[in-house]
Amino acid sequence: MEQKKDIKSMSLQQLTEELVVLGEKKFRAAQIYGWMHQKLVTDFEEMTNISKNTRKMLREQFELVSLKKIDCKISAIDGTRKYLFGLSDGHVIESVLMKYNHGNSVCISSQVGCRMGCRFCASTLDGLSRNLRPSEMLDQIYQIQKDIQERVSNVVVMGSGEPLDNYDNLLQFIHLLTDANGLSISQRNVTVSTCGLVPQMHRLADEKLQITLALSLHASNNDVRKTLMPIANRYLLSEVLEACDYYFEQTGRRMTFEYSLVKGVNDGQQQADELAELIGNRNCHINLIPVNPIKERNFVQTDAKNVNNFKKLLEKKRINVTIRREMGRDIDGACGQLRKRYMDQLKEEHSDGGVCADRCGEEASN
Ligand code: SAH
């Protein structure tokens, strides 16, 4: 059977063209688009100013992607919420809501799993299952905004997956998210984090968007970076930083560098000096993240005192640096950990002859 078209991934213009071909008036497209992207309905039946016949036609022609909330864990420490969502094909993804003074920030997944293989990351342990569609990226935000009944003001694409490995869908997602006819989130409030896919970074720079690009650096030289991130075998730091400079030139947006501190691996004084040297006088910002240990690997977190020392060493060299507050530590805060635990649990239940994935989802959301 031919798959129905994914109506939530369409721009207003694409939707208008589709509907005109199906004999509808142009203004109908704007109404339907508003229902999906502003009123955030999850079913065609909720589109009350659309006639019954048109709703029937929509149902027949299109799929309206809507994620199923399987679980939501709320941190007792800081109110961070970690969501598990089910996709229509049975896959499971996770998203995080972080509450800051400046507003609500949602961290979304861009792929089911990941194929980049970063050693400290839980998202990549089982490889990549598939890319997320624009609608599936959007709906993580839509569902969360509906759930908390507050506006989401910031979006970071820093959950599971490598966003630039899903380039076209990512771009369409950003256009839909920041569209004035949708949630209209400012491009400046959107951050995309990459492990450093150089050609795609150039391509993104050429789009001349106003989003922030964050690079997962994690090391001050190629040798250490290779031990943490397989992608470092493909691109040298010099090439990655050149792509960062190009991004800044094209967009005027200051880069963010992420640096996860792993005890005894990349957190020494020598490394801080080397990092300062590497960054030089770039107009940028470094985010230090004490690595969040995962049980499958034996990386150890740098202790708080040394994190502070590392920060001070960089500040001495006039580098803009912050320590990322650990959010939701009590609820599997690190990328992919909640999903991983859920999947492992399912596997165990299966081997006990337990419930199947779909049932489990129903039970959890009831
Ligand atoms: N693929 C993208 C985005 C996903 S992860 C990227 O590589 O940037 C978002 C950030 O969290 C990345 O900097 C990633 O390296 C980091 N990260 C992943 N697992 C982590 C862990 N266990 N502890 C600390 N940082 C982690």
mmCIF file of C-alpha atoms and ligand atoms in Angstrom:
data_model
loop_
_atom_site.group_PDB
_atom_site.id
_atom_site.type_symbol
_atom_site.label_atom_id
_atom_site.label_comp_id
_atom_site.label_asym_id
_atom_site.label_seq_id
_atom_site.Cartn_x
_atom_site.Cartn_y
_atom_site.Cartn_z
ATOM 1 C CA MET A 1 0.000 0.000 0.000
ATOM 2 C CA GLU A 2 1.265 3.441 -0.862
ATOM 3 C CA GLN A 3 2.171 5.427 2.212
ATOM 4 C CA LYS A 4 -0.013 8.411 2.938
ATOM 5 C CA LYS A 5 1.662 11.800 2.648
ATOM 6 C CA ASP A 6 3.009 13.334 5.843
ATOM 7 C CA ILE A 7 0.915 16.504 6.030
ATOM 8 C CA LYS A 8 2.668 17.917 9.102
ATOM 9 C CA SER A 9 6.034 17.962 7.350
ATOM 10 C CA MET A 10 4.738 20.219 4.556
ATOM 11 C CA SER A 11 5.342 23.948 4.343
ATOM 12 C CA LEU A 12 2.248 26.109 3.921
ATOM 13 C CA GLN A 13 3.132 26.534 0.264
ATOM 14 C CA GLN A 14 3.518 22.793 -0.306
ATOM 15 C CA LEU A 15 0.264 22.129 1.516
ATOM 16 C CA THR A 16 -1.533 24.755 -0.550
ATOM 17 C CA GLU A 17 -0.314 23.156 -3.774
ATOM 18 C CA GLU A 18 -1.379 19.694 -2.593
ATOM 19 C CA LEU A 19 -4.858 20.863 -1.599
ATOM 20 C CA VAL A 20 -5.487 22.895 -4.726
ATOM 21 C CA VAL A 21 -4.781 19.765 -6.782
ATOM 22 C CA LEU A 22 -7.375 17.975 -4.640
ATOM 23 C CA GLY A 23 -9.916 20.677 -5.494
ATOM 24 C CA GLU A 24 -9.797 22.702 -2.289
ATOM 25 C CA LYS A 25 -9.664 26.486 -1.975
ATOM 26 C CA LYS A 26 -6.318 28.061 -1.092
ATOM 27 C CA PHE A 27 -7.492 29.503 2.226
ATOM 28 C CA ARG A 28 -8.344 25.984 3.385
ATOM 29 C CA ALA A 29 -4.622 25.200 3.473
ATOM 30 C CA ALA A 30 -3.929 28.123 5.804
ATOM 31 C CA GLN A 31 -6.725 26.971 8.123
ATOM 32 C CA ILE A 32 -5.450 23.406 8.247
ATOM 33 C CA TYR A 33 -1.864 24.582 8.685
ATOM 34 C CA GLY A 34 -2.955 26.727 11.639
ATOM 35 C CA TRP A 35 -4.758 23.786 13.238
ATOM 36 C CA MET A 36 -1.613 21.673 13.018
ATOM 37 C CA HIS A 37 1.116 24.189 13.814
ATOM 38 C CA GLN A 38 -0.548 26.745 16.090
ATOM 39 C CA LYS A 39 -3.473 25.005 17.726
ATOM 40 C CA LEU A 40 -1.456 21.783 17.783
ATOM 41 C CA VAL A 41 -4.346 19.399 17.181
ATOM 42 C CA THR A 42 -3.532 15.709 16.858
ATOM 43 C CA ASP A 43 -6.502 14.580 14.805
ATOM 44 C CA PHE A 44 -8.266 15.898 11.690
ATOM 45 C CA GLU A 45 -11.544 15.572 13.615
ATOM 46 C CA GLU A 46 -10.489 18.452 15.854
ATOM 47 C CA MET A 47 -10.415 20.855 12.873
ATOM 48 C CA THR A 48 -13.905 22.116 13.564
ATOM 49 C CA ASN A 49 -14.180 24.754 10.844
ATOM 50 C CA ILE A 50 -13.300 22.189 8.164
ATOM 51 C CA SER A 51 -16.296 20.415 6.636
ATOM 52 C CA LYS A 52 -16.927 16.761 7.351
ATOM 53 C CA ASN A 53 -16.260 15.826 3.737
ATOM 54 C CA THR A 54 -12.978 17.650 3.642
ATOM 55 C CA ARG A 55 -11.911 16.032 6.914
ATOM 56 C CA LYS A 56 -12.725 12.644 5.396
ATOM 57 C CA MET A 57 -10.672 13.495 2.311
ATOM 58 C CA LEU A 58 -7.773 14.605 4.543
ATOM 59 C CA ARG A 59 -7.906 11.343 6.462
ATOM 60 C CA GLU A 60 -7.811 9.355 3.264
ATOM 61 C CA GLN A 61 -5.003 11.302 1.654
ATOM 62 C CA PHE A 62 -2.741 12.234 4.532
ATOM 63 C CA GLU A 63 -1.148 10.957 7.686
ATOM 64 C CA LEU A 64 -1.233 13.371 10.630
ATOM 65 C CA VAL A 65 1.863 12.473 12.624
ATOM 66 C CA SER A 66 1.315 12.598 16.354
ATOM 67 C CA LEU A 67 3.688 11.100 18.892
ATOM 68 C CA LYS A 68 2.406 8.979 21.712
ATOM 69 C CA LYS A 69 3.553 9.893 25.188
ATOM 70 C CA ILE A 70 4.861 6.693 26.757
ATOM 71 C CA ASP A 71 6.469 8.096 29.851
ATOM 72 C CA CYS A 72 7.418 11.381 31.490
ATOM 73 C CA LYS A 73 9.847 11.610 34.361
ATOM 74 C CA ILE A 74 9.986 14.835 36.358
ATOM 75 C CA SER A 75 13.148 15.765 38.229
ATOM 76 C CA ALA A 76 12.620 16.487 41.916
ATOM 77 C CA ILE A 77 15.755 18.652 41.818
ATOM 78 C CA ASP A 78 15.028 21.172 39.079
ATOM 79 C CA GLY A 79 11.723 20.327 37.397
ATOM 80 C CA THR A 80 13.396 19.004 34.239
ATOM 81 C CA ARG A 81 11.076 16.645 32.401
ATOM 82 C CA LYS A 82 12.244 13.742 30.342
ATOM 83 C CA TYR A 83 9.724 12.374 27.855
ATOM 84 C CA LEU A 84 9.627 9.067 26.054
ATOM 85 C CA PHE A 85 7.575 9.190 22.858
ATOM 86 C CA GLY A 86 6.424 6.355 20.642
ATOM 87 C CA LEU A 87 6.468 6.719 16.836
ATOM 88 C CA SER A 88 3.893 5.157 14.530
ATOM 89 C CA ASP A 89 6.273 2.344 13.523
ATOM 90 C CA GLY A 90 6.959 1.332 17.131
ATOM 91 C CA HIS A 91 10.275 3.135 17.587
ATOM 92 C CA VAL A 92 10.838 5.118 20.753
ATOM 93 C CA ILE A 93 12.600 8.475 21.145
ATOM 94 C CA GLU A 94 13.269 10.826 24.006
ATOM 95 C CA SER A 95 13.030 14.589 24.503
ATOM 96 C CA VAL A 96 13.792 16.829 27.457
ATOM 97 C CA LEU A 97 12.149 19.972 28.798
ATOM 98 C CA MET A 98 14.363 22.288 30.820
ATOM 99 C CA LYS A 99 12.914 25.205 32.717
ATOM 100 C CA TYR A 100 15.140 28.262 32.836
ATOM 101 C CA ASN A 101 14.486 31.771 34.082
ATOM 102 C CA HIS A 102 14.504 32.947 30.476
ATOM 103 C CA GLY A 103 11.898 30.410 29.389
ATOM 104 C CA ASN A 104 11.161 26.822 28.525
ATOM 105 C CA SER A 105 13.748 25.016 26.473
ATOM 106 C CA VAL A 106 13.128 21.695 24.733
ATOM 107 C CA CYS A 107 15.920 19.362 23.687
ATOM 108 C CA ILE A 108 14.807 17.146 20.810
ATOM 109 C CA SER A 109 16.081 14.015 19.112
ATOM 110 C CA SER A 110 16.844 14.187 15.400
ATOM 111 C CA GLN A 111 17.261 10.468 14.701
ATOM 112 C CA VAL A 112 16.250 7.149 16.211
ATOM 113 C CA GLY A 113 19.645 6.139 17.593
ATOM 114 C CA CYS A 114 22.812 7.447 15.996
ATOM 115 C CA ARG A 115 25.664 6.128 13.872
ATOM 116 C CA MET A 116 28.415 8.507 14.955
ATOM 117 C CA GLY A 117 29.718 6.213 17.690
ATOM 118 C CA CYS A 118 30.947 8.787 20.232
ATOM 119 C CA ARG A 119 32.406 6.669 23.010
ATOM 120 C CA PHE A 120 30.696 8.345 25.985
ATOM 121 C CA CYS A 121 27.242 8.645 24.447
ATOM 122 C CA ALA A 122 24.339 6.280 25.165
ATOM 123 C CA SER A 123 22.414 7.210 21.993
ATOM 124 C CA THR A 124 24.846 5.475 19.702
ATOM 125 C CA LEU A 125 25.240 2.147 21.520
ATOM 126 C CA ASP A 126 22.730 0.358 19.271
ATOM 127 C CA GLY A 127 23.540 2.303 16.094
ATOM 128 C CA LEU A 128 21.121 4.203 13.876
ATOM 129 C CA SER A 129 17.602 2.880 13.294
ATOM 130 C CA ARG A 130 16.300 5.692 11.097
ATOM 131 C CA ASN A 131 16.062 9.430 10.523
ATOM 132 C CA LEU A 132 13.251 11.415 12.074
ATOM 133 C CA ARG A 133 10.910 13.266 9.748
ATOM 134 C CA PRO A 134 10.292 17.012 10.173
ATOM 135 C CA SER A 135 6.863 16.262 11.669
ATOM 136 C CA GLU A 136 8.391 13.890 14.221
ATOM 137 C CA MET A 137 10.918 16.513 15.297
ATOM 138 C CA LEU A 138 8.201 19.180 15.537
ATOM 139 C CA ASP A 139 5.766 17.019 17.424
ATOM 140 C CA GLN A 140 8.221 16.507 20.293
ATOM 141 C CA ILE A 141 7.912 20.246 20.926
ATOM 142 C CA TYR A 142 4.180 20.392 20.245
ATOM 143 C CA GLN A 143 3.413 17.557 22.652
ATOM 144 C CA ILE A 144 5.529 19.085 25.391
ATOM 145 C CA GLN A 145 4.030 22.555 24.955
ATOM 146 C CA LYS A 146 0.560 21.039 25.237
ATOM 147 C CA ASP A 147 1.577 18.948 28.223
ATOM 148 C CA ILE A 148 2.964 21.843 30.275
ATOM 149 C CA GLN A 149 0.463 24.393 28.934
ATOM 150 C CA GLU A 150 3.215 26.948 28.639
ATOM 151 C CA ARG A 151 5.001 28.371 25.650
ATOM 152 C CA VAL A 152 8.253 26.735 24.564
ATOM 153 C CA SER A 153 10.667 29.539 23.694
ATOM 154 C CA ASN A 154 13.928 27.714 22.964
ATOM 155 C CA VAL A 155 14.745 24.562 21.060
ATOM 156 C CA VAL A 156 18.047 22.726 21.101
ATOM 157 C CA VAL A 157 18.709 19.866 18.711
ATOM 158 C CA MET A 158 20.977 18.072 21.163
ATOM 159 C CA GLY A 159 19.098 14.895 21.893
ATOM 160 C CA SER A 160 19.775 11.540 20.283
ATOM 161 C CA GLY A 161 21.084 11.588 16.748
ATOM 162 C CA GLU A 162 23.384 13.662 14.595
ATOM 163 C CA PRO A 163 21.202 16.418 13.120
ATOM 164 C CA LEU A 164 23.504 17.135 10.185
ATOM 165 C CA ASP A 165 23.330 13.434 9.255
ATOM 166 C CA ASN A 166 19.607 14.086 8.626
ATOM 167 C CA TYR A 167 20.175 17.365 6.834
ATOM 168 C CA ASP A 168 17.133 17.912 4.614
ATOM 169 C CA ASN A 169 14.636 16.927 7.301
ATOM 170 C CA LEU A 170 16.436 19.119 9.826
ATOM 171 C CA LEU A 171 16.237 22.110 7.536
ATOM 172 C CA GLN A 172 12.551 21.648 6.800
ATOM 173 C CA PHE A 173 11.958 21.252 10.541
ATOM 174 C CA ILE A 174 13.716 24.552 11.276
ATOM 175 C CA HIS A 175 11.668 26.347 8.632
ATOM 176 C CA LEU A 176 8.405 24.978 10.018
ATOM 177 C CA LEU A 177 9.358 25.681 13.637
ATOM 178 C CA THR A 178 10.318 29.282 12.967
ATOM 179 C CA ASP A 179 7.531 29.990 10.468
ATOM 180 C CA ALA A 180 5.297 32.934 11.404
ATOM 181 C CA ASN A 181 2.260 30.747 10.647
ATOM 182 C CA GLY A 182 3.407 28.138 13.134
ATOM 183 C CA LEU A 183 4.893 28.363 16.636
ATOM 184 C CA SER A 184 7.080 31.136 15.265
ATOM 185 C CA ILE A 185 10.057 30.423 17.502
ATOM 186 C CA SER A 186 12.847 32.862 16.752
ATOM 187 C CA GLN A 187 15.767 31.379 14.795
ATOM 188 C CA ARG A 188 18.052 32.898 17.394
ATOM 189 C CA ASN A 189 16.441 30.661 19.987
ATOM 190 C CA VAL A 190 17.281 27.496 18.063
ATOM 191 C CA THR A 191 20.587 25.654 18.545
ATOM 192 C CA VAL A 192 21.835 22.746 16.467
ATOM 193 C CA SER A 193 24.667 20.660 17.866
ATOM 194 C CA THR A 194 26.966 18.626 15.612
ATOM 195 C CA CYS A 195 29.884 16.281 16.123
ATOM 196 C CA GLY A 196 31.449 18.082 13.166
ATOM 197 C CA LEU A 197 30.297 16.912 9.732
ATOM 198 C CA VAL A 198 32.354 19.390 7.746
ATOM 199 C CA PRO A 199 30.569 19.426 4.350
ATOM 200 C CA GLN A 200 27.153 19.805 6.007
ATOM 201 C CA MET A 201 28.479 22.594 8.231
ATOM 202 C CA HIS A 202 29.456 24.511 5.109
ATOM 203 C CA ARG A 203 26.078 23.841 3.594
ATOM 204 C CA LEU A 204 24.316 25.057 6.717
ATOM 205 C CA ALA A 205 26.429 28.218 6.748
ATOM 206 C CA ASP A 206 25.320 28.923 3.178
ATOM 207 C CA GLU A 207 21.665 28.787 4.246
ATOM 208 C CA LYS A 208 22.437 31.948 6.229
ATOM 209 C CA LEU A 209 20.064 31.154 9.048
ATOM 210 C CA GLN A 210 20.261 32.918 12.397
ATOM 211 C CA ILE A 211 20.393 29.705 14.440
ATOM 212 C CA THR A 212 23.285 28.909 16.777
ATOM 213 C CA LEU A 213 25.640 26.156 15.737
ATOM 214 C CA ALA A 214 27.307 24.183 18.525
ATOM 215 C CA LEU A 215 30.290 21.967 17.841
ATOM 216 C CA SER A 216 31.039 18.961 20.023
ATOM 217 C CA LEU A 217 34.758 19.486 20.401
ATOM 218 C CA HIS A 218 35.610 17.429 23.524
ATOM 219 C CA ALA A 219 39.368 17.461 22.907
ATOM 220 C CA SER A 220 42.186 19.900 22.300
ATOM 221 C CA ASN A 221 44.037 17.773 19.763
ATOM 222 C CA ASN A 222 43.282 15.185 17.097
ATOM 223 C CA ASP A 223 44.761 12.230 18.978
ATOM 224 C CA VAL A 224 42.571 12.607 22.056
ATOM 225 C CA ARG A 225 39.553 13.480 19.941
ATOM 226 C CA LYS A 226 39.994 10.228 17.996
ATOM 227 C CA THR A 227 39.813 8.221 21.212
ATOM 228 C CA LEU A 228 36.441 9.816 22.040
ATOM 229 C CA MET A 229 34.828 10.425 18.668
ATOM 230 C CA PRO A 230 35.235 8.210 15.584
ATOM 231 C CA ILE A 231 34.314 11.190 13.369
ATOM 232 C CA ALA A 232 37.736 12.644 14.260
ATOM 233 C CA ASN A 233 39.248 9.995 11.989
ATOM 234 C CA ARG A 234 37.382 11.529 9.075
ATOM 235 C CA TYR A 235 37.939 15.254 9.692
ATOM 236 C CA LEU A 236 40.913 16.967 11.289
ATOM 237 C CA LEU A 237 40.315 19.612 13.930
ATOM 238 C CA SER A 238 41.780 22.172 11.563
ATOM 239 C CA GLU A 239 39.094 21.349 8.986
ATOM 240 C CA VAL A 240 36.293 21.383 11.554
ATOM 241 C CA LEU A 241 37.388 24.728 12.970
ATOM 242 C CA GLU A 242 37.701 26.144 9.485
ATOM 243 C CA ALA A 243 34.065 25.153 8.932
ATOM 244 C CA CYS A 244 33.141 26.892 12.225
ATOM 245 C CA ASP A 245 34.882 30.056 11.064
ATOM 246 C CA TYR A 246 33.011 29.876 7.790
ATOM 247 C CA TYR A 247 29.734 29.537 9.702
ATOM 248 C CA PHE A 248 30.546 32.651 11.702
ATOM 249 C CA GLU A 249 31.554 34.578 8.567
ATOM 250 C CA GLN A 250 28.372 33.676 6.743
ATOM 251 C CA THR A 251 25.897 34.169 9.586
ATOM 252 C CA GLY A 252 27.548 36.466 12.139
ATOM 253 C CA ARG A 253 26.477 33.966 14.776
ATOM 254 C CA ARG A 254 28.949 33.233 17.537
ATOM 255 C CA MET A 255 29.885 29.547 17.732
ATOM 256 C CA THR A 256 29.433 27.421 20.812
ATOM 257 C CA PHE A 257 31.982 24.701 21.552
ATOM 258 C CA GLU A 258 30.927 21.842 23.783
ATOM 259 C CA TYR A 259 33.588 20.166 25.841
ATOM 260 C CA SER A 260 32.595 17.181 27.981
ATOM 261 C CA LEU A 261 35.156 16.682 30.720
ATOM 262 C CA VAL A 262 36.307 13.104 31.231
ATOM 263 C CA LYS A 263 38.576 12.435 34.175
ATOM 264 C CA GLY A 264 42.148 11.721 33.150
ATOM 265 C CA VAL A 265 41.342 11.928 29.429
ATOM 266 C CA ASN A 266 40.835 15.569 28.467
ATOM 267 C CA ASP A 267 40.669 17.523 31.738
ATOM 268 C CA GLY A 268 44.311 18.328 32.602
ATOM 269 C CA GLN A 269 46.005 21.707 32.781
ATOM 270 C CA GLN A 270 47.982 20.927 29.647
ATOM 271 C CA GLN A 271 44.749 20.266 27.801
ATOM 272 C CA ALA A 272 43.223 23.507 29.012
ATOM 273 C CA ASP A 273 46.244 25.392 27.684
ATOM 274 C CA GLU A 274 46.146 23.509 24.420
ATOM 275 C CA LEU A 275 42.421 24.192 24.109
ATOM 276 C CA ALA A 276 42.960 27.907 24.672
ATOM 277 C CA GLU A 277 45.662 27.862 22.016
ATOM 278 C CA LEU A 278 43.391 25.997 19.592
ATOM 279 C CA ILE A 279 40.479 28.396 20.083
ATOM 280 C CA GLY A 280 42.693 31.491 19.983
ATOM 281 C CA ASN A 281 40.788 34.737 19.745
ATOM 282 C CA ARG A 282 37.713 33.357 18.034
ATOM 283 C CA ASN A 283 34.466 35.065 18.944
ATOM 284 C CA CYS A 284 32.922 32.050 20.633
ATOM 285 C CA HIS A 285 31.716 30.441 23.777
ATOM 286 C CA ILE A 286 32.824 27.208 25.445
ATOM 287 C CA ASN A 287 30.379 25.063 27.347
ATOM 288 C CA LEU A 288 32.014 22.676 29.815
ATOM 289 C CA ILE A 289 29.969 19.569 30.572
ATOM 290 C CA PRO A 290 31.137 17.133 33.246
ATOM 291 C CA VAL A 291 30.693 13.838 31.390
ATOM 292 C CA ASN A 292 27.601 11.961 32.420
ATOM 293 C CA PRO A 293 28.803 8.396 33.016
ATOM 294 C CA ILE A 294 26.919 5.587 31.281
ATOM 295 C CA LYS A 295 27.050 2.067 32.592
ATOM 296 C CA GLU A 296 28.223 0.563 29.293
ATOM 297 C CA ARG A 297 31.521 2.530 29.426
ATOM 298 C CA ASN A 298 33.925 3.287 32.188
ATOM 299 C CA PHE A 299 34.397 7.007 31.716
ATOM 300 C CA VAL A 300 34.596 8.947 34.947
ATOM 301 C CA GLN A 301 33.339 12.471 35.513
ATOM 302 C CA THR A 302 35.833 15.199 36.345
ATOM 303 C CA ASP A 303 35.114 16.341 39.889
ATOM 304 C CA ALA A 304 33.652 19.762 40.544
ATOM 305 C CA LYS A 305 36.896 21.288 41.795
ATOM 306 C CA ASN A 306 38.788 20.310 38.667
ATOM 307 C CA VAL A 307 35.961 21.466 36.443
ATOM 308 C CA ASN A 308 36.297 24.864 38.087
ATOM 309 C CA ASN A 309 40.067 24.839 37.677
ATOM 310 C CA PHE A 310 39.699 24.014 34.006
ATOM 311 C CA LYS A 311 37.287 26.900 33.650
ATOM 312 C CA LYS A 312 39.624 29.318 35.379
ATOM 313 C CA LEU A 313 42.540 28.304 33.157
ATOM 314 C CA LEU A 314 40.473 29.144 30.100
ATOM 315 C CA GLU A 315 39.222 32.404 31.580
ATOM 316 C CA LYS A 316 42.792 33.471 32.210
ATOM 317 C CA LYS A 317 43.267 33.239 28.465
ATOM 318 C CA ARG A 318 40.201 35.444 28.019
ATOM 319 C CA ILE A 319 37.962 32.697 26.744
ATOM 320 C CA ASN A 320 34.239 32.927 27.269
ATOM 321 C CA VAL A 321 33.317 29.823 29.231
ATOM 322 C CA THR A 322 30.427 28.445 31.253
ATOM 323 C CA ILE A 323 29.868 25.191 33.077
ATOM 324 C CA ARG A 324 26.690 23.551 31.913
ATOM 325 C CA ARG A 325 24.375 23.046 34.809
ATOM 326 C CA GLU A 326 23.510 19.399 35.036
ATOM 327 C CA MET A 327 19.784 19.178 34.545
ATOM 328 C CA GLY A 328 17.675 16.291 35.708
ATOM 329 C CA ARG A 329 20.541 14.237 37.036
ATOM 330 C CA ASP A 330 18.066 12.122 38.972
ATOM 331 C CA ILE A 331 16.111 11.125 35.842
ATOM 332 C CA ASP A 332 18.690 9.721 33.394
ATOM 333 C CA GLY A 333 19.680 13.176 32.184
ATOM 334 C CA ALA A 334 22.305 12.220 29.592
ATOM 335 C CA CYS A 335 21.500 11.750 25.921
ATOM 336 C CA GLY A 336 19.818 8.502 25.136
ATOM 337 C CA GLN A 337 19.993 7.051 28.630
ATOM 338 C CA LEU A 338 16.289 6.968 29.373
ATOM 339 C CA ARG A 339 15.505 5.425 25.999
ATOM 340 C CA LYS A 340 18.309 2.924 26.405
ATOM 341 C CA ARG A 341 17.027 1.869 29.805
ATOM 342 C CA TYR A 342 13.493 1.534 28.450
ATOM 343 C CA MET A 343 14.654 -0.598 25.498
ATOM 344 C CA ASP A 344 16.791 -2.809 27.750
ATOM 345 C CA GLN A 345 13.837 -3.300 30.051
ATOM 346 C CA LEU A 346 11.642 -4.276 27.102
ATOM 347 C CA LYS A 347 14.227 -6.825 25.996
ATOM 348 C CA GLU A 348 14.290 -8.320 29.475
ATOM 349 C CA GLU A 349 10.514 -8.440 29.627
ATOM 350 C CA HIS A 350 10.479 -10.130 26.228
ATOM 351 C CA SER A 351 12.875 -12.812 27.340
ATOM 352 C CA ASP A 352 10.570 -13.441 30.298
ATOM 353 C CA GLY A 353 7.688 -13.760 27.864
ATOM 354 C CA GLY A 354 6.462 -10.360 29.061
ATOM 355 C CA VAL A 355 4.416 -7.611 27.409
ATOM 356 C CA CYS A 356 5.090 -6.387 23.879
ATOM 357 C CA ALA A 357 6.254 -2.875 23.065
ATOM 358 C CA ASP A 358 2.839 -1.551 22.029
ATOM 359 C CA ARG A 359 1.032 -2.842 25.094
ATOM 360 C CA CYS A 360 3.722 -1.473 27.326
ATOM 361 C CA GLY A 361 3.243 1.963 25.785
ATOM 362 C CA GLU A 362 -0.488 1.863 26.361
ATOM 363 C CA GLU A 363 -0.059 0.852 29.936
ATOM 364 C CA ALA A 364 2.434 3.558 30.673
ATOM 365 C CA SER A 365 0.337 6.334 29.151
ATOM 366 C CA ASN A 366 -2.904 5.270 30.830
HETATM 367 N N1 SAH B 1 25.161 14.542 17.548
HETATM 368 C C1 SAH B 1 25.185 15.863 18.083
HETATM 369 C C2 SAH B 1 24.128 16.148 19.121
HETATM 370 C C3 SAH B 1 23.851 15.116 20.159
HETATM 371 S S1 SAH B 1 24.522 15.115 21.755
HETATM 372 C C4 SAH B 1 26.556 16.193 18.616
HETATM 373 O O1 SAH B 1 27.419 15.340 18.604
HETATM 374 O O2 SAH B 1 26.781 17.343 18.968
HETATM 375 C C5 SAH B 1 24.602 16.663 22.500
HETATM 376 C C6 SAH B 1 25.891 16.865 23.269
HETATM 377 O O3 SAH B 1 25.984 16.009 24.420
HETATM 378 C C7 SAH B 1 27.127 16.574 22.437
HETATM 379 O O4 SAH B 1 28.102 17.534 22.705
HETATM 380 C C8 SAH B 1 27.545 15.229 22.946
HETATM 381 O O5 SAH B 1 28.886 14.965 22.654
HETATM 382 C C9 SAH B 1 27.231 15.357 24.417
HETATM 383 N N2 SAH B 1 27.093 14.102 25.159
HETATM 384 C C10 SAH B 1 26.548 12.940 24.759
HETATM 385 N N3 SAH B 1 26.598 12.019 25.740
HETATM 386 C C11 SAH B 1 27.173 12.611 26.778
HETATM 387 C C12 SAH B 1 27.520 12.182 28.090
HETATM 388 N N4 SAH B 1 27.264 10.933 28.504
HETATM 389 N N5 SAH B 1 28.111 13.080 28.904
HETATM 390 C C13 SAH B 1 28.362 14.326 28.502
HETATM 391 N N6 SAH B 1 28.070 14.793 27.288
HETATM 392 C C14 SAH B 1 27.498 13.947 26.423
#
